[in-house]
PDB file of C-alpha atoms in Angstrom:
ATOM      1  CA  MET H   1      -0.010  -0.240  -0.039  1.00 51.00           C
ATOM      2  CA  LYS H   2       2.738   2.459   0.989  1.00 51.00           C
ATOM      3  CA  ARG H   3       4.729   1.468  -2.448  1.00 56.00           C
ATOM      4  CA  ASP H   4       1.552   2.185  -4.393  1.00 56.00           C
ATOM      5  CA  THR H   5       1.161   5.722  -2.652  1.00 57.00           C
ATOM      6  CA  GLU H   6       4.598   6.829  -3.306  1.00 61.00           C
ATOM      7  CA  ASN H   7       4.217   5.534  -7.135  1.00 76.00           C
ATOM      8  CA  ARG H   8       1.350   7.596  -7.343  1.00 81.00           C
ATOM      9  CA  GLU H   9       3.276  10.490  -5.589  1.00 81.00           C
ATOM     10  CA  TYR H  10       6.041  10.181  -8.260  1.00 81.00           C
ATOM     11  CA  ARG H  11       4.002   9.931 -11.008  1.00 88.00           C
ATOM     12  CA  LYS H  12       2.036  13.206  -9.736  1.00 92.00           C
ATOM     13  CA  TYR H  13       5.106  15.132  -9.628  1.00 92.00           C
ATOM     14  CA  ARG H  14       6.063  13.853 -13.246  1.00 92.00           C
ATOM     15  CA  ARG H  15       3.041  15.371 -14.731  1.00 94.00           C
ATOM     16  CA  TYR H  16       3.840  18.600 -12.831  1.00 95.00           C
ATOM     17  CA  GLY H  17       7.395  18.181 -14.783  1.00 95.00           C
ATOM     18  CA  ARG H  18       5.451  17.633 -18.139  1.00 96.00           C
ATOM     19  CA  TYR H  19       3.383  21.009 -17.460  1.00 96.00           C
ATOM     20  CA  ILE H  20       6.472  23.180 -16.392  1.00 95.00           C
ATOM     21  CA  TYR H  21       8.171  21.586 -19.549  1.00 95.00           C
ATOM     22  CA  HIS H  22       5.679  22.961 -21.804  1.00 96.00           C
ATOM     23  CA  ILE H  23       5.604  26.528 -19.860  1.00 96.00           C
ATOM     24  CA  LEU H  24       9.078  26.946 -20.520  1.00 95.00           C
ATOM     25  CA  ASN H  25       8.851  26.603 -24.314  1.00 94.00           C
ATOM     26  CA  LEU H  26       6.349  28.854 -24.365  1.00 96.00           C
ATOM     27  CA  LEU H  27       8.561  31.503 -21.980  1.00 96.00           C
ATOM     28  CA  MET H  28      11.338  31.090 -24.069  1.00 94.00           C
ATOM     29  CA  THR H  29       9.406  32.247 -27.174  1.00 94.00           C
ATOM     30  CA  THR H  30       9.046  35.713 -25.544  1.00 97.00           C
ATOM     31  CA  LEU H  31      12.650  36.051 -24.299  1.00 96.00           C
ATOM     32  CA  ASP H  32      15.444  38.431 -26.209  1.00 96.00           C
ATOM     33  CA  PHE H  33      18.763  35.999 -25.505  1.00 91.00           C
ATOM     34  CA  LYS H  34      22.246  37.800 -25.696  1.00 92.00           C
ATOM     35  CA  ILE H  35      24.878  34.881 -25.582  1.00 92.00           C
ATOM     36  CA  GLN H  36      28.632  35.604 -25.051  1.00 95.00           C
ATOM     37  CA  GLY H  37      31.502  33.254 -24.917  1.00 95.00           C
ATOM     38  CA  ALA H  38      30.377  30.487 -26.661  1.00 92.00           C
ATOM     39  CA  GLU H  39      33.099  30.401 -29.117  1.00 95.00           C
ATOM     40  CA  LYS H  40      35.074  29.170 -25.963  1.00 96.00           C
ATOM     41  CA  ILE H  41      33.368  25.380 -26.290  1.00 94.00           C
ATOM     42  CA  SER H  42      34.811  22.916 -28.663  1.00 93.00           C
ATOM     43  CA  ASP H  43      32.706  20.564 -30.582  1.00 90.00           C
ATOM     44  CA  ASP H  44      35.182  17.948 -30.437  1.00 93.00           C
ATOM     45  CA  ASP H  45      35.440  17.704 -26.304  1.00 96.00           C
ATOM     46  CA  ASN H  46      32.834  17.284 -23.646  1.00 97.00           C
ATOM     47  CA  TYR H  47      33.167  19.330 -20.168  1.00 98.00           C
ATOM     48  CA  ILE H  48      31.711  19.969 -17.095  1.00 98.00           C
ATOM     49  CA  TYR H  49      29.104  22.993 -17.348  1.00 97.00           C
ATOM     50  CA  VAL H  50      28.911  24.481 -13.741  1.00 98.00           C
ATOM     51  CA  PHE H  51      26.329  27.263 -12.653  1.00 97.00           C
ATOM     52  CA  TRP H  52      24.654  28.442  -9.422  1.00 98.00           C
ATOM     53  CA  HIS H  53      21.442  26.534  -8.571  1.00 95.00           C
ATOM     54  CA  GLN H  54      19.401  29.902  -8.419  1.00 96.00           C
ATOM     55  CA  LYS H  55      20.196  30.030 -12.169  1.00 96.00           C
ATOM     56  CA  LEU H  56      18.928  26.679 -13.008  1.00 92.00           C
ATOM     57  CA  PHE H  57      16.453  27.987 -16.021  1.00 92.00           C
ATOM     58  CA  PHE H  58      19.486  28.821 -18.310  1.00 88.00           C
ATOM     59  CA  PRO H  59      21.313  25.493 -18.563  1.00 86.00           C
ATOM     60  CA  THR H  60      18.020  23.678 -18.330  1.00 84.00           C
ATOM     61  CA  VAL H  61      16.611  25.304 -21.552  1.00 84.00           C
ATOM     62  CA  GLY H  62      19.802  26.655 -22.981  1.00 80.00           C
ATOM     63  CA  PHE H  63      21.744  23.461 -23.941  1.00 83.00           C
ATOM     64  CA  LYS H  64      19.566  21.517 -25.784  1.00 77.00           C
ATOM     65  CA  TYR H  65      21.467  21.714 -28.615  1.00 81.00           C
ATOM     66  CA  LEU H  66      24.419  19.573 -26.871  1.00 86.00           C
ATOM     67  CA  LYS H  67      24.518  15.945 -27.640  1.00 86.00           C
ATOM     68  CA  ASN H  68      25.097  13.229 -25.029  1.00 93.00           C
ATOM     69  CA  LYS H  69      24.627  15.396 -22.156  1.00 96.00           C
ATOM     70  CA  ALA H  70      23.650  14.551 -18.442  1.00 96.00           C
ATOM     71  CA  ALA H  71      22.438  16.118 -15.328  1.00 93.00           C
ATOM     72  CA  LEU H  72      22.760  15.676 -11.526  1.00 88.00           C
ATOM     73  CA  VAL H  73      19.190  15.788  -9.894  1.00 87.00           C
ATOM     74  CA  SER H  74      18.123  15.317  -6.043  1.00 82.00           C
ATOM     75  CA  PRO H  75      16.340  11.745  -5.583  1.00 80.00           C
ATOM     76  CA  SER H  76      13.719  13.696  -3.683  1.00 80.00           C
ATOM     77  CA  LYS H  77      10.221  13.975  -4.824  1.00 79.00           C
ATOM     78  CA  ASP H  78      10.814  17.563  -5.986  1.00 81.00           C
ATOM     79  CA  GLY H  79      13.638  16.286  -7.823  1.00 85.00           C
ATOM     80  CA  GLU H  80      11.342  14.356 -10.053  1.00 92.00           C
ATOM     81  CA  ILE H  81       9.867  17.422 -11.020  1.00 92.00           C
ATOM     82  CA  LEU H  82      13.356  18.667 -12.286  1.00 91.00           C
ATOM     83  CA  ALA H  83      14.233  15.519 -13.790  1.00 93.00           C
ATOM     84  CA  THR H  84      11.227  15.169 -16.160  1.00 95.00           C
ATOM     85  CA  VAL H  85      11.933  18.676 -17.410  1.00 95.00           C
ATOM     86  CA  LEU H  86      15.440  17.712 -18.115  1.00 94.00           C
ATOM     87  CA  GLU H  87      14.734  14.622 -19.646  1.00 94.00           C
ATOM     88  CA  LYS H  88      12.196  16.286 -21.806  1.00 94.00           C
ATOM     89  CA  TYR H  89      15.174  18.512 -22.826  1.00 94.00           C
ATOM     90  CA  GLY H  90      17.218  15.630 -23.661  1.00 94.00           C
ATOM     91  CA  TYR H  91      19.504  15.211 -20.467  1.00 95.00           C
ATOM     92  CA  GLU H  92      20.310  12.024 -19.100  1.00 94.00           C
ATOM     93  CA  ALA H  93      19.160  12.678 -15.034  1.00 93.00           C
ATOM     94  CA  ILE H  94      21.339  11.112 -12.505  1.00 91.00           C
ATOM     95  CA  ARG H  95      19.805  10.918  -9.191  1.00 85.00           C
ATOM     96  CA  GLY H  96      21.982  11.669  -6.490  1.00 78.00           C
ATOM     97  CA  SER H  97      24.649  14.513  -4.813  1.00 67.00           C
ATOM     98  CA  SER H  98      28.020  16.034  -6.052  1.00 60.00           C
ATOM     99  CA  ASN H  99      29.014  15.903  -2.506  1.00 58.00           C
ATOM    100  CA  ASP H 100      32.216  13.852  -2.568  1.00 52.00           C
ATOM    101  CA  ARG H 101      30.923  11.391   0.024  1.00 55.00           C
ATOM    102  CA  ASN H 102      28.310  10.469  -2.733  1.00 74.00           C
ATOM    103  CA  ILE H 103      30.258   7.738  -4.302  1.00 84.00           C
ATOM    104  CA  GLN H 104      27.650   6.381  -6.486  1.00 86.00           C
ATOM    105  CA  SER H 105      26.489   9.268  -7.744  1.00 87.00           C
ATOM    106  CA  LEU H 106      30.356  10.709  -8.523  1.00 90.00           C
ATOM    107  CA  ILE H 107      31.034   7.108 -10.176  1.00 92.00           C
ATOM    108  CA  LEU H 108      28.330   7.009 -12.608  1.00 93.00           C
ATOM    109  CA  MET H 109      29.067  10.927 -13.667  1.00 95.00           C
ATOM    110  CA  ILE H 110      32.700   9.936 -13.853  1.00 96.00           C
ATOM    111  CA  LYS H 111      31.905   7.117 -16.296  1.00 96.00           C
ATOM    112  CA  LYS H 112      29.446   9.516 -18.281  1.00 97.00           C
ATOM    113  CA  LEU H 113      32.121  12.031 -18.875  1.00 98.00           C
ATOM    114  CA  LYS H 114      34.739   9.140 -19.962  1.00 97.00           C
ATOM    115  CA  LYS H 115      31.898   7.851 -22.668  1.00 97.00           C
ATOM    116  CA  GLY H 116      31.790  12.031 -24.145  1.00 97.00           C
ATOM    117  CA  TYR H 117      28.905  13.081 -22.380  1.00 97.00           C
ATOM    118  CA  ASN H 118      28.925  16.504 -21.465  1.00 97.00           C
ATOM    119  CA  LEU H 119      27.800  17.309 -17.612  1.00 96.00           C
ATOM    120  CA  GLY H 120      25.285  20.492 -16.196  1.00 94.00           C
ATOM    121  CA  LEU H 121      25.956  20.750 -12.567  1.00 94.00           C
ATOM    122  CA  ALA H 122      24.725  23.149 -10.140  1.00 94.00           C
ATOM    123  CA  ALA H 123      27.844  23.755  -8.449  1.00 96.00           C
ATOM    124  CA  ASP H 124      25.780  24.473  -4.938  1.00 94.00           C
ATOM    125  CA  GLY H 125      23.061  21.748  -5.592  1.00 80.00           C
ATOM    126  CA  PRO H 126      21.218  19.998  -5.366  1.00 81.00           C
ATOM    127  CA  GLN H 127      20.346  21.393  -1.623  1.00 82.00           C
ATOM    128  CA  GLY H 128      23.065  23.812  -0.947  1.00 88.00           C
ATOM    129  CA  PRO H 129      24.727  25.588   0.730  1.00 94.00           C
ATOM    130  CA  ILE H 130      23.984  28.224  -2.063  1.00 97.00           C
ATOM    131  CA  PHE H 131      27.406  29.904  -3.752  1.00 98.00           C
ATOM    132  CA  ARG H 132      29.281  27.025  -2.395  1.00 97.00           C
ATOM    133  CA  THR H 133      30.776  24.752  -4.618  1.00 97.00           C
ATOM    134  CA  LYS H 134      30.712  20.779  -3.823  1.00 93.00           C
ATOM    135  CA  PRO H 135      34.218  19.022  -3.711  1.00 93.00           C
ATOM    136  CA  GLY H 136      32.765  16.553  -6.107  1.00 92.00           C
ATOM    137  CA  ILE H 137      32.974  18.421  -8.775  1.00 95.00           C
ATOM    138  CA  ILE H 138      36.645  19.268  -8.577  1.00 97.00           C
ATOM    139  CA  PHE H 139      37.269  15.694  -7.850  1.00 95.00           C
ATOM    140  CA  MET H 140      35.301  14.527 -11.280  1.00 96.00           C
ATOM    141  CA  ALA H 141      37.334  16.908 -13.112  1.00 98.00           C
ATOM    142  CA  MET H 142      40.566  15.304 -11.809  1.00 97.00           C
ATOM    143  CA  LYS H 143      40.065  12.205 -12.371  1.00 96.00           C
ATOM    144  CA  THR H 144      38.651  12.402 -15.668  1.00 98.00           C
ATOM    145  CA  GLY H 145      40.901  15.440 -17.340  1.00 98.00           C
ATOM    146  CA  LYS H 146      38.000  17.191 -18.285  1.00 98.00           C
ATOM    147  CA  LYS H 147      37.729  21.108 -18.670  1.00 98.00           C
ATOM    148  CA  ILE H 148      35.030  23.146 -15.871  1.00 99.00           C
ATOM    149  CA  VAL H 149      32.888  25.579 -17.708  1.00 98.00           C
ATOM    150  CA  PRO H 150      31.463  28.198 -15.410  1.00 98.00           C
ATOM    151  CA  ILE H 151      28.353  29.553 -16.837  1.00 97.00           C
ATOM    152  CA  GLY H 152      26.847  32.736 -15.822  1.00 97.00           C
ATOM    153  CA  GLY H 153      23.213  34.382 -16.054  1.00 97.00           C
ATOM    154  CA  ALA H 154      21.026  37.101 -15.847  1.00 97.00           C
ATOM    155  CA  PHE H 155      17.391  38.378 -16.515  1.00 97.00           C
ATOM    156  CA  LYS H 156      16.374  41.954 -16.472  1.00 97.00           C
ATOM    157  CA  HIS H 157      13.078  41.469 -15.172  1.00 98.00           C
ATOM    158  CA  LYS H 158      12.268  38.412 -12.378  1.00 98.00           C
ATOM    159  CA  TYR H 159      10.735  36.788  -9.776  1.00 98.00           C
ATOM    160  CA  ILE H 160      12.764  35.719  -6.775  1.00 98.00           C
ATOM    161  CA  PHE H 161      11.582  32.878  -4.658  1.00 97.00           C
ATOM    162  CA  GLN H 162      12.604  34.297  -1.463  1.00 97.00           C
ATOM    163  CA  LYS H 163      11.675  31.610   0.432  1.00 95.00           C
ATOM    164  CA  ALA H 164      14.072  28.951  -1.099  1.00 94.00           C
ATOM    165  CA  TRP H 165      17.358  28.053  -0.406  1.00 94.00           C
ATOM    166  CA  ASP H 166      18.677  29.123  -3.737  1.00 95.00           C
ATOM    167  CA  LYS H 167      16.859  32.374  -3.982  1.00 96.00           C
ATOM    168  CA  PHE H 168      15.657  30.482  -7.396  1.00 96.00           C
ATOM    169  CA  HIS H 169      15.220  33.361 -10.561  1.00 97.00           C
ATOM    170  CA  PHE H 170      12.764  32.946 -13.108  1.00 97.00           C
ATOM    171  CA  PRO H 171      12.249  35.488 -15.944  1.00 97.00           C
ATOM    172  CA  TYR H 172       9.234  37.079 -16.468  1.00 98.00           C
ATOM    173  CA  PRO H 173       7.784  37.158 -20.142  1.00 98.00           C
ATOM    174  CA  PHE H 174       9.430  39.345 -22.532  1.00 98.00           C
ATOM    175  CA  THR H 175      12.110  40.390 -20.865  1.00 98.00           C
ATOM    176  CA  ARG H 176      16.217  40.444 -21.491  1.00 97.00           C
ATOM    177  CA  ALA H 177      18.592  37.812 -20.681  1.00 96.00           C
ATOM    178  CA  ALA H 178      22.022  37.166 -20.984  1.00 96.00           C
ATOM    179  CA  VAL H 179      24.261  34.284 -20.518  1.00 96.00           C
ATOM    180  CA  VAL H 180      28.192  34.040 -20.502  1.00 97.00           C
ATOM    181  CA  VAL H 181      30.032  31.379 -20.865  1.00 96.00           C
ATOM    182  CA  GLY H 182      33.328  31.461 -18.965  1.00 98.00           C
ATOM    183  CA  ASP H 183      37.023  30.165 -19.707  1.00 98.00           C
ATOM    184  CA  PRO H 184      37.608  26.378 -19.644  1.00 98.00           C
ATOM    185  CA  LEU H 185      39.427  25.692 -16.220  1.00 98.00           C
ATOM    186  CA  THR H 186      41.632  22.615 -16.152  1.00 98.00           C
ATOM    187  CA  VAL H 187      42.068  20.724 -12.796  1.00 98.00           C
ATOM    188  CA  PRO H 188      45.194  19.131 -12.216  1.00 96.00           C
ATOM    189  CA  PRO H 189      45.295  15.904 -10.639  1.00 94.00           C
ATOM    190  CA  ASP H 190      47.110  16.787  -7.441  1.00 95.00           C
ATOM    191  CA  ALA H 191      44.606  19.826  -7.370  1.00 96.00           C
ATOM    192  CA  ASP H 192      43.401  20.573  -3.539  1.00 97.00           C
ATOM    193  CA  LEU H 193      39.939  20.282  -3.219  1.00 96.00           C
ATOM    194  CA  LYS H 194      39.051  23.001  -1.243  1.00 96.00           C
ATOM    195  CA  THR H 195      41.223  25.741  -2.986  1.00 97.00           C
ATOM    196  CA  TYR H 196      39.787  24.531  -6.271  1.00 98.00           C
ATOM    197  CA  SER H 197      36.142  24.806  -5.242  1.00 98.00           C
ATOM    198  CA  GLN H 198      36.631  28.242  -4.138  1.00 98.00           C
ATOM    199  CA  ARG H 199      38.371  29.438  -7.398  1.00 98.00           C
ATOM    200  CA  ILE H 200      35.254  28.093  -9.164  1.00 98.00           C
ATOM    201  CA  ASP H 201      33.073  29.988  -6.475  1.00 99.00           C
ATOM    202  CA  GLN H 202      35.018  32.825  -7.804  1.00 99.00           C
ATOM    203  CA  GLU H 203      34.313  32.192 -11.696  1.00 98.00           C
ATOM    204  CA  ILE H 204      30.918  31.703 -11.419  1.00 99.00           C
ATOM    205  CA  ASN H 205      30.681  34.849  -9.695  1.00 98.00           C
ATOM    206  CA  ARG H 206      32.437  36.656 -12.359  1.00 98.00           C
ATOM    207  CA  VAL H 207      30.366  35.379 -15.236  1.00 98.00           C
ATOM    208  CA  ASP H 208      27.290  35.985 -13.295  1.00 98.00           C
ATOM    209  CA  ASP H 209      28.522  39.526 -12.551  1.00 98.00           C
ATOM    210  CA  ARG H 210      29.072  39.874 -16.666  1.00 98.00           C
ATOM    211  CA  ALA H 211      25.933  38.912 -17.492  1.00 97.00           C
ATOM    212  CA  GLU H 212      24.601  41.509 -15.400  1.00 97.00           C
ATOM    213  CA  ALA H 213      26.669  43.913 -17.129  1.00 97.00           C
ATOM    214  CA  LEU H 214      25.527  42.912 -20.550  1.00 95.00           C
ATOM    215  CA  LEU H 215      22.265  43.776 -19.733  1.00 94.00           C
ATOM    216  CA  ASN H 216      23.030  47.294 -18.351  1.00 87.00           C
ATOM    217  CA  SER H 217      25.279  48.322 -20.777  1.00 77.00           C
ATOM    218  CA  PRO H 218      23.914  51.187 -23.288  1.00 69.00           C
ATOM    219  CA  SER H 219      24.227  48.848 -26.109  1.00 63.00           C
ATOM    220  CA  ALA H 220      21.913  46.204 -24.392  1.00 57.00           C
ATOM    221  CA  GLY H 221      19.002  48.109 -25.381  1.00 54.00           C
TER     222      GLY H 221
END
């Protein structure tokens, strides 16, 4: 009986995910996007794309052109909604955490990277603390040699979910948006996890600030 109830709950959350997917598609047709730095990415390689959880909107809808991509999603019921949306956009959803203690998730993601998959990861996700890169991301880069690419984003007009741990940003229709692709970063195999986690914090903040500046520049209109 308990399992039947849980299955019904998960089906309900997946249904929510399908609704959200259609809403996002409609919303995307109204947004005016500006992208900077896409030329830094080589079609001949795969990467670990990182961003803050509050800016999850950008990689969810903006990376649909990437082939062979996977994303880490919380195993919670709420995560079922995001997993459904991501799958609709062509992602393979890996359930778990990027914490270095979550061995199973790390092994799965390392295998995906070695198979040529791109990974999209909220550096502080799936449950925070906010704006703190999980060391598991650095560990994966060390073990695979794949570069970490920071992604920044900004909306000119947005709703901020103040009660959410990540203060999630969601755009208003017909607003302007900017995405900035940072410089791919190589992590040496003997890197210090804490030092490089802090460096990724700085790089994501830098491209986020750059995205905000793009929206506020005179040429932005």
